[in-house]
């Protein structure tokens, strides 16, 4: 067994390792989901640190372990401070620590807001490709125009999705305008009415900071769109109960007053959950037609580990690790 080493990978190197690897990263995330579905992971509940003097802000610890050929343990420590966007800072900041499953020693610390956005986008695109009925939708609408929406759009386009029209809805007209300018799509419509934004789209992506549901009317989804409910708290229970629901992990999603959790509290049952993404990937369940199809992913720590290990291995292969010599000072029990 070699002497433990410790490396830091900053955001610029993380971006370099991930750049233009959309299809490959969707495969990485799919592999992690399949390992999770086969009980080759450990993904305990997330731990929420909240602040009485800063309502709405929180920091979350996501410990996890992935077996198989990924073989890594670790933890993501991610802060969500919505007030940041008032000063132009992204809402989320994060680090990811990777641990050697044989010794338990941490061997890497990675800037992880990019990894978190990447795994979220790759998960969303994997779900969209898996759940799309027939032809892929040609019209997409984004609710919320921050980092996650940008990454989802980049992953959709980077994996071959083509859109005749991109719709945008955001409470901030400035954010909507800047998102429209950033994505360089041929046809972008900035909506001021949420109903029309949904009714005109075959694919609806929720990537907001909403703490409680703000979309209440199931009739807005009468055209049966595919909904990527990434922010988890946008849809009222009535909308969830009128849809076909696919989750990434049932126990994780039905917590912390997410929209599916509110639906469970309202009905006292989980019968409205039709499948997990793993069920659909393996063909065990085929989602029922004739309803809107809502994918609600909690965002599992095992996905962060899978993408983080991919980044670490690529950085090591390219000689881009920043090793911290002498990080471990006590490497003998008795010196």
Tab-separated table of C-alpha atoms in Angstrom:
chain	number	residue	atom	x	y	z
A	1	UNK	CA	0.000	0.000	0.000
A	2	UNK	CA	1.474	3.352	-1.043
A	3	UNK	CA	1.773	6.468	1.059
A	4	UNK	CA	-1.492	8.430	0.998
A	5	UNK	CA	-1.430	11.600	-1.090
A	6	UNK	CA	-3.834	14.512	-1.280
A	7	UNK	CA	-4.589	16.721	-4.272
A	8	UNK	CA	-6.727	19.781	-4.922
A	9	UNK	CA	-8.499	20.327	-8.234
A	10	UNK	CA	-9.722	23.875	-8.775
A	11	UNK	CA	-12.660	24.990	-10.851
A	12	UNK	CA	-10.664	25.867	-13.961
A	13	UNK	CA	-9.191	22.360	-14.133
A	14	UNK	CA	-12.598	20.799	-13.410
A	15	UNK	CA	-14.032	22.733	-16.360
A	16	UNK	CA	-11.141	21.645	-18.546
A	17	UNK	CA	-11.704	17.974	-17.722
A	18	UNK	CA	-15.451	18.216	-18.410
A	19	UNK	CA	-15.447	20.445	-21.478
A	20	UNK	CA	-17.294	19.004	-24.503
A	21	UNK	CA	-17.728	15.578	-22.843
A	22	UNK	CA	-21.550	15.697	-22.749
A	23	UNK	CA	-22.318	12.236	-24.100
A	24	UNK	CA	-19.573	10.625	-22.053
A	25	UNK	CA	-20.810	12.260	-18.864
A	26	UNK	CA	-24.397	11.171	-19.478
A	27	UNK	CA	-22.990	7.636	-19.717
A	28	UNK	CA	-21.109	8.135	-16.424
A	29	UNK	CA	-24.316	9.232	-14.690
A	30	UNK	CA	-26.313	6.376	-16.213
A	31	UNK	CA	-23.697	3.904	-14.967
A	32	UNK	CA	-23.976	5.390	-11.460
A	33	UNK	CA	-27.783	5.075	-11.557
A	34	UNK	CA	-27.492	1.450	-12.618
A	35	UNK	CA	-25.066	0.708	-9.775
A	36	UNK	CA	-27.477	2.439	-7.390
A	37	UNK	CA	-30.383	0.375	-8.708
A	38	UNK	CA	-28.357	-2.807	-8.152
A	39	UNK	CA	-27.622	-1.834	-4.523
A	40	UNK	CA	-23.951	-1.182	-5.296
A	41	UNK	CA	-24.052	2.206	-3.575
A	42	UNK	CA	-24.615	3.696	-0.147
A	43	UNK	CA	-26.522	6.979	-0.229
A	44	UNK	CA	-27.743	8.002	3.238
A	45	UNK	CA	-30.038	10.979	3.801
A	46	UNK	CA	-28.601	14.402	3.159
A	47	UNK	CA	-27.882	16.563	6.187
A	48	UNK	CA	-29.208	20.124	6.141
A	49	UNK	CA	-27.544	22.968	8.009
A	50	UNK	CA	-29.959	25.908	8.206
A	51	UNK	CA	-29.427	29.344	9.668
A	52	UNK	CA	-32.073	31.073	11.824
A	53	UNK	CA	-30.628	34.489	10.972
A	54	UNK	CA	-30.495	33.749	7.194
A	55	UNK	CA	-33.869	32.328	6.113
A	56	UNK	CA	-33.696	30.519	2.805
A	57	UNK	CA	-29.967	29.845	3.052
A	58	UNK	CA	-28.719	26.350	3.752
A	59	UNK	CA	-25.651	24.138	3.474
A	60	UNK	CA	-26.087	20.460	2.719
A	61	UNK	CA	-23.820	17.464	3.297
A	62	UNK	CA	-24.273	14.550	0.896
A	63	UNK	CA	-22.166	11.549	1.966
A	64	UNK	CA	-22.104	8.546	-0.357
A	65	UNK	CA	-20.216	5.486	-1.511
A	66	UNK	CA	-20.066	3.864	-4.940
A	67	UNK	CA	-18.790	0.353	-5.506
A	68	UNK	CA	-18.188	-1.408	-8.812
A	69	UNK	CA	-15.540	-0.040	-11.140
A	70	UNK	CA	-16.008	3.516	-9.797
A	71	UNK	CA	-14.992	2.451	-6.277
A	72	UNK	CA	-14.921	5.679	-4.292
A	73	UNK	CA	-16.384	7.100	-1.096
A	74	UNK	CA	-16.834	10.771	-0.313
A	75	UNK	CA	-18.986	13.736	0.538
A	76	UNK	CA	-20.289	16.855	-1.195
A	77	UNK	CA	-20.617	19.982	0.922
A	78	UNK	CA	-22.815	22.444	-0.972
A	79	UNK	CA	-24.225	25.807	0.060
A	80	UNK	CA	-27.360	27.334	-1.404
A	81	UNK	CA	-27.580	31.064	-0.700
A	82	UNK	CA	-30.288	32.497	-2.986
A	83	UNK	CA	-29.452	36.069	-1.951
A	84	UNK	CA	-26.139	35.715	-3.826
A	85	UNK	CA	-27.835	36.339	-7.137
A	86	UNK	CA	-28.562	39.950	-6.125
A	87	UNK	CA	-24.837	40.670	-6.355
A	88	UNK	CA	-24.213	38.525	-9.425
A	89	UNK	CA	-22.770	35.528	-7.588
A	90	UNK	CA	-24.162	32.069	-8.343
A	91	UNK	CA	-26.566	30.738	-5.751
A	92	UNK	CA	-24.563	27.556	-5.054
A	93	UNK	CA	-20.971	26.880	-4.060
A	94	UNK	CA	-19.529	23.477	-3.230
A	95	UNK	CA	-16.560	21.224	-2.622
A	96	UNK	CA	-16.347	17.466	-3.098
A	97	UNK	CA	-14.018	15.260	-1.043
A	98	UNK	CA	-13.061	11.848	-2.435
A	99	UNK	CA	-11.962	9.048	-0.095
A	100	UNK	CA	-10.020	5.866	-0.809
A	101	UNK	CA	-12.439	2.976	-0.066
A	102	UNK	CA	-9.562	0.762	1.074
A	103	UNK	CA	-7.931	3.069	3.639
A	104	UNK	CA	-10.562	5.753	4.188
A	105	UNK	CA	-7.970	8.451	3.522
A	106	UNK	CA	-9.218	11.448	1.525
A	107	UNK	CA	-7.193	11.771	-1.665
A	108	UNK	CA	-8.858	14.663	-3.459
A	109	UNK	CA	-10.751	17.890	-2.877
A	110	UNK	CA	-12.509	19.280	-5.942
A	111	UNK	CA	-14.364	22.507	-6.620
A	112	UNK	CA	-17.829	21.068	-7.034
A	113	UNK	CA	-20.392	23.651	-8.065
A	114	UNK	CA	-19.454	22.743	-11.650
A	115	UNK	CA	-19.554	19.023	-10.868
A	116	UNK	CA	-22.945	19.446	-9.183
A	117	UNK	CA	-24.369	21.350	-12.157
A	118	UNK	CA	-22.873	18.787	-14.540
A	119	UNK	CA	-24.335	15.771	-12.798
A	120	UNK	CA	-27.716	17.520	-12.532
A	121	UNK	CA	-27.720	18.321	-16.239
A	122	UNK	CA	-26.480	14.875	-17.238
A	123	UNK	CA	-29.160	13.257	-15.064
A	124	UNK	CA	-31.841	15.476	-16.614
A	125	UNK	CA	-30.733	14.703	-20.165
A	126	UNK	CA	-30.514	10.982	-19.410
A	127	UNK	CA	-34.083	11.103	-18.088
A	128	UNK	CA	-35.301	13.124	-21.067
A	129	UNK	CA	-33.762	10.674	-23.534
A	130	UNK	CA	-35.115	7.684	-21.606
A	131	UNK	CA	-38.628	9.024	-21.025
A	132	UNK	CA	-39.337	10.916	-24.258
A	133	UNK	CA	-42.336	9.365	-25.993
A	134	UNK	CA	-41.788	8.908	-29.715
A	135	UNK	CA	-40.032	11.866	-31.280
A	136	UNK	CA	-38.118	14.191	-29.021
A	137	UNK	CA	-39.986	17.416	-28.198
A	138	UNK	CA	-39.033	20.299	-30.483
A	139	UNK	CA	-40.070	23.042	-28.074
A	140	UNK	CA	-38.529	23.503	-24.634
A	141	UNK	CA	-39.299	26.017	-21.891
A	142	UNK	CA	-37.013	26.810	-18.963
A	143	UNK	CA	-38.498	28.020	-15.683
A	144	UNK	CA	-35.551	29.708	-13.985
A	145	UNK	CA	-32.531	30.864	-15.952
A	146	UNK	CA	-29.562	30.286	-13.677
A	147	UNK	CA	-26.548	27.987	-13.813
A	148	UNK	CA	-28.560	24.747	-13.803
A	149	UNK	CA	-30.791	25.825	-16.692
A	150	UNK	CA	-27.725	26.844	-18.672
A	151	UNK	CA	-26.018	23.499	-18.083
A	152	UNK	CA	-29.164	21.541	-18.957
A	153	UNK	CA	-29.501	23.394	-22.242
A	154	UNK	CA	-25.837	22.855	-23.063
A	155	UNK	CA	-26.168	19.128	-22.336
A	156	UNK	CA	-29.330	18.810	-24.407
A	157	UNK	CA	-27.716	20.492	-27.390
A	158	UNK	CA	-24.427	18.686	-26.773
A	159	UNK	CA	-26.169	15.306	-26.966
A	160	UNK	CA	-28.000	16.028	-30.191
A	161	UNK	CA	-31.318	17.584	-29.150
A	162	UNK	CA	-32.651	20.170	-31.611
A	163	UNK	CA	-35.328	22.744	-30.850
A	164	UNK	CA	-37.498	24.853	-33.117
A	165	UNK	CA	-38.189	27.179	-30.216
A	166	UNK	CA	-36.743	27.807	-26.759
A	167	UNK	CA	-39.033	29.391	-24.195
A	168	UNK	CA	-37.827	31.214	-21.102
A	169	UNK	CA	-39.733	32.234	-17.987
A	170	UNK	CA	-38.108	33.972	-15.046
A	171	UNK	CA	-39.356	36.397	-12.409
A	172	UNK	CA	-36.422	38.616	-13.392
A	173	UNK	CA	-36.683	40.044	-16.897
A	174	UNK	CA	-32.957	40.800	-16.783
A	175	UNK	CA	-32.039	37.176	-16.005
A	176	UNK	CA	-34.321	35.969	-18.797
A	177	UNK	CA	-32.711	38.379	-21.264
A	178	UNK	CA	-29.180	37.360	-20.313
A	179	UNK	CA	-30.041	33.674	-20.590
A	180	UNK	CA	-31.513	34.274	-24.048
A	181	UNK	CA	-28.324	36.039	-25.112
A	182	UNK	CA	-26.125	33.299	-23.688
A	183	UNK	CA	-27.653	30.236	-25.352
A	184	UNK	CA	-27.464	31.619	-28.919
A	185	UNK	CA	-30.590	29.745	-30.028
A	186	UNK	CA	-32.261	30.698	-33.323
A	187	UNK	CA	-35.693	31.248	-31.806
A	188	UNK	CA	-36.074	32.245	-28.155
A	189	UNK	CA	-39.320	33.497	-26.623
A	190	UNK	CA	-39.282	35.230	-23.241
A	191	UNK	CA	-42.639	34.501	-21.611
A	192	UNK	CA	-44.318	36.727	-19.066
A	193	UNK	CA	-47.229	34.333	-18.493
A	194	UNK	CA	-46.315	30.996	-16.877
A	195	UNK	CA	-49.338	29.220	-18.339
A	196	UNK	CA	-48.439	30.044	-21.919
A	197	UNK	CA	-44.814	29.134	-21.207
A	198	UNK	CA	-45.915	25.605	-20.252
A	199	UNK	CA	-48.640	25.146	-22.843
A	200	UNK	CA	-46.310	25.950	-25.737
A	201	UNK	CA	-43.622	23.417	-24.730
A	202	UNK	CA	-43.275	19.681	-25.172
A	203	UNK	CA	-40.358	19.712	-22.722
A	204	UNK	CA	-40.543	21.844	-19.567
A	205	UNK	CA	-37.498	22.279	-17.327
A	206	UNK	CA	-37.973	23.646	-13.805
A	207	UNK	CA	-34.697	24.968	-12.410
A	208	UNK	CA	-35.813	27.598	-9.912
A	209	UNK	CA	-35.100	28.456	-6.289
A	210	UNK	CA	-38.781	28.109	-5.340
A	211	UNK	CA	-39.337	26.939	-1.770
A	212	UNK	CA	-43.066	26.239	-2.221
A	213	UNK	CA	-45.256	25.302	-5.208
A	214	UNK	CA	-46.181	28.091	-7.613
A	215	UNK	CA	-47.772	26.027	-10.419
A	216	UNK	CA	-51.161	24.744	-9.251
A	217	UNK	CA	-53.386	24.036	-12.248
A	218	UNK	CA	-53.125	20.549	-13.822
A	219	UNK	CA	-54.932	21.826	-16.933
A	220	UNK	CA	-51.768	23.702	-17.948
A	221	UNK	CA	-50.299	20.263	-18.700
A	222	UNK	CA	-53.251	18.940	-20.730
A	223	UNK	CA	-50.970	18.522	-23.768
A	224	UNK	CA	-48.957	15.911	-21.788
A	225	UNK	CA	-45.458	17.400	-21.870
A	226	UNK	CA	-42.303	15.826	-20.469
A	227	UNK	CA	-41.415	17.781	-17.319
A	228	UNK	CA	-37.941	17.789	-15.766
A	229	UNK	CA	-38.806	18.932	-12.258
A	230	UNK	CA	-35.222	19.536	-11.160
A	231	UNK	CA	-35.940	22.090	-8.435
A	232	UNK	CA	-38.469	19.730	-6.833
A	233	UNK	CA	-40.780	22.294	-5.233
A	234	UNK	CA	-42.452	24.056	-8.162
A	235	UNK	CA	-45.515	21.833	-8.696
A	236	UNK	CA	-48.540	21.674	-6.419
A	237	UNK	CA	-49.639	18.200	-5.270
A	238	UNK	CA	-52.629	18.407	-7.626
A	239	UNK	CA	-50.254	18.615	-10.592
A	240	UNK	CA	-48.163	15.714	-9.322
A	241	UNK	CA	-51.251	13.561	-8.743
A	242	UNK	CA	-52.521	14.204	-12.284
A	243	UNK	CA	-49.208	13.084	-13.830
A	244	UNK	CA	-47.152	9.966	-14.409
A	245	UNK	CA	-44.314	10.307	-11.898
A	246	UNK	CA	-40.784	8.977	-12.237
A	247	UNK	CA	-38.296	9.649	-9.425
A	248	UNK	CA	-34.597	8.925	-9.171
A	249	UNK	CA	-34.963	7.546	-5.622
A	250	UNK	CA	-38.316	7.283	-3.867
A	251	UNK	CA	-37.163	7.561	-0.256
A	252	UNK	CA	-34.939	10.553	-0.964
A	253	UNK	CA	-37.517	12.440	-3.047
A	254	UNK	CA	-40.313	12.044	-0.526
A	255	UNK	CA	-38.710	14.258	2.105
A	256	UNK	CA	-38.205	17.906	3.001
A	257	UNK	CA	-41.555	19.073	1.581
A	258	UNK	CA	-40.690	18.469	-2.035
A	259	UNK	CA	-43.694	18.441	-4.359
A	260	UNK	CA	-43.842	14.605	-4.332
A	261	UNK	CA	-43.566	14.697	-0.538
A	262	UNK	CA	-46.498	17.126	-0.361
A	263	UNK	CA	-48.488	14.766	-2.593
A	264	UNK	CA	-47.717	11.914	-0.209
A	265	UNK	CA	-48.797	14.015	2.774
A	266	UNK	CA	-52.031	14.954	0.999
A	267	UNK	CA	-52.986	11.403	0.027
A	268	UNK	CA	-51.296	9.373	2.747
A	269	UNK	CA	-49.944	7.095	0.048
A	270	UNK	CA	-47.104	6.663	-2.448
A	271	UNK	CA	-49.341	5.122	-5.072
A	272	UNK	CA	-48.857	8.116	-7.367
A	273	UNK	CA	-45.184	7.125	-7.881
A	274	UNK	CA	-45.070	5.074	-11.057
A	275	UNK	CA	-41.375	4.172	-11.317
A	276	UNK	CA	-37.781	5.088	-10.662
A	277	UNK	CA	-35.505	6.039	-13.506
A	278	UNK	CA	-33.686	2.732	-12.969
A	279	UNK	CA	-36.970	0.875	-13.496
A	280	UNK	CA	-37.393	2.586	-16.864
A	281	UNK	CA	-33.737	2.178	-17.854
A	282	UNK	CA	-33.940	-1.577	-17.274
A	283	UNK	CA	-37.329	-1.975	-18.948
A	284	UNK	CA	-39.000	-3.127	-15.741
A	285	UNK	CA	-41.588	-0.341	-16.070
A	286	UNK	CA	-42.910	1.503	-19.103
A	287	UNK	CA	-44.490	4.851	-18.158
A	288	UNK	CA	-48.210	5.043	-18.868
A	289	UNK	CA	-49.269	7.227	-21.808
A	290	UNK	CA	-52.072	9.765	-21.704
A	291	UNK	CA	-50.684	11.919	-18.907
A	292	UNK	CA	-47.963	14.508	-18.440
A	293	UNK	CA	-44.735	12.759	-17.465
A	294	UNK	CA	-42.859	14.330	-14.554
A	295	UNK	CA	-39.290	13.382	-13.620
A	296	UNK	CA	-38.390	14.520	-10.091
A	297	UNK	CA	-34.750	13.824	-9.183
A	298	UNK	CA	-33.541	14.431	-5.658
A	299	UNK	CA	-29.965	14.558	-6.911
A	300	UNK	CA	-28.049	11.679	-5.377
A	301	UNK	CA	-24.584	12.042	-3.856
A	302	UNK	CA	-23.471	8.954	-5.757
A	303	UNK	CA	-23.782	10.979	-8.984
A	304	UNK	CA	-21.420	13.627	-7.635
A	305	UNK	CA	-18.938	10.925	-6.707
A	306	UNK	CA	-19.133	9.319	-10.140
A	307	UNK	CA	-18.541	12.608	-11.957
A	308	UNK	CA	-15.932	13.714	-9.413
A	309	UNK	CA	-13.977	10.471	-9.821
A	310	UNK	CA	-14.159	10.936	-13.603
A	311	UNK	CA	-12.649	14.424	-13.191
A	312	UNK	CA	-9.958	13.199	-10.796
A	313	UNK	CA	-8.914	10.332	-13.071
A	314	UNK	CA	-8.777	12.632	-16.099
A	315	UNK	CA	-6.742	15.234	-14.199
A	316	UNK	CA	-4.329	12.539	-13.009
A	317	UNK	CA	-3.966	11.180	-16.542
A	318	UNK	CA	-3.197	14.637	-17.917
A	319	UNK	CA	-0.838	15.615	-15.088
A	320	UNK	CA	-3.197	18.334	-13.830
A	321	UNK	CA	-3.437	17.354	-10.152
A	322	UNK	CA	-2.213	19.916	-7.641
A	323	UNK	CA	-0.653	17.699	-4.997
A	324	UNK	CA	-0.356	19.052	-1.449
A	325	UNK	CA	2.914	17.618	-0.149
A	326	UNK	CA	2.935	16.786	3.536
A	327	UNK	CA	-0.838	17.125	3.905
A	328	UNK	CA	-0.843	14.020	6.129
A	329	UNK	CA	1.676	14.557	8.924
A	330	UNK	CA	0.991	11.407	10.976
A	331	UNK	CA	1.485	8.340	8.787
A	332	UNK	CA	2.932	6.020	11.429
A	333	UNK	CA	1.118	4.918	14.554
A	334	UNK	CA	4.233	5.374	16.693
A	335	UNK	CA	6.471	7.571	14.509
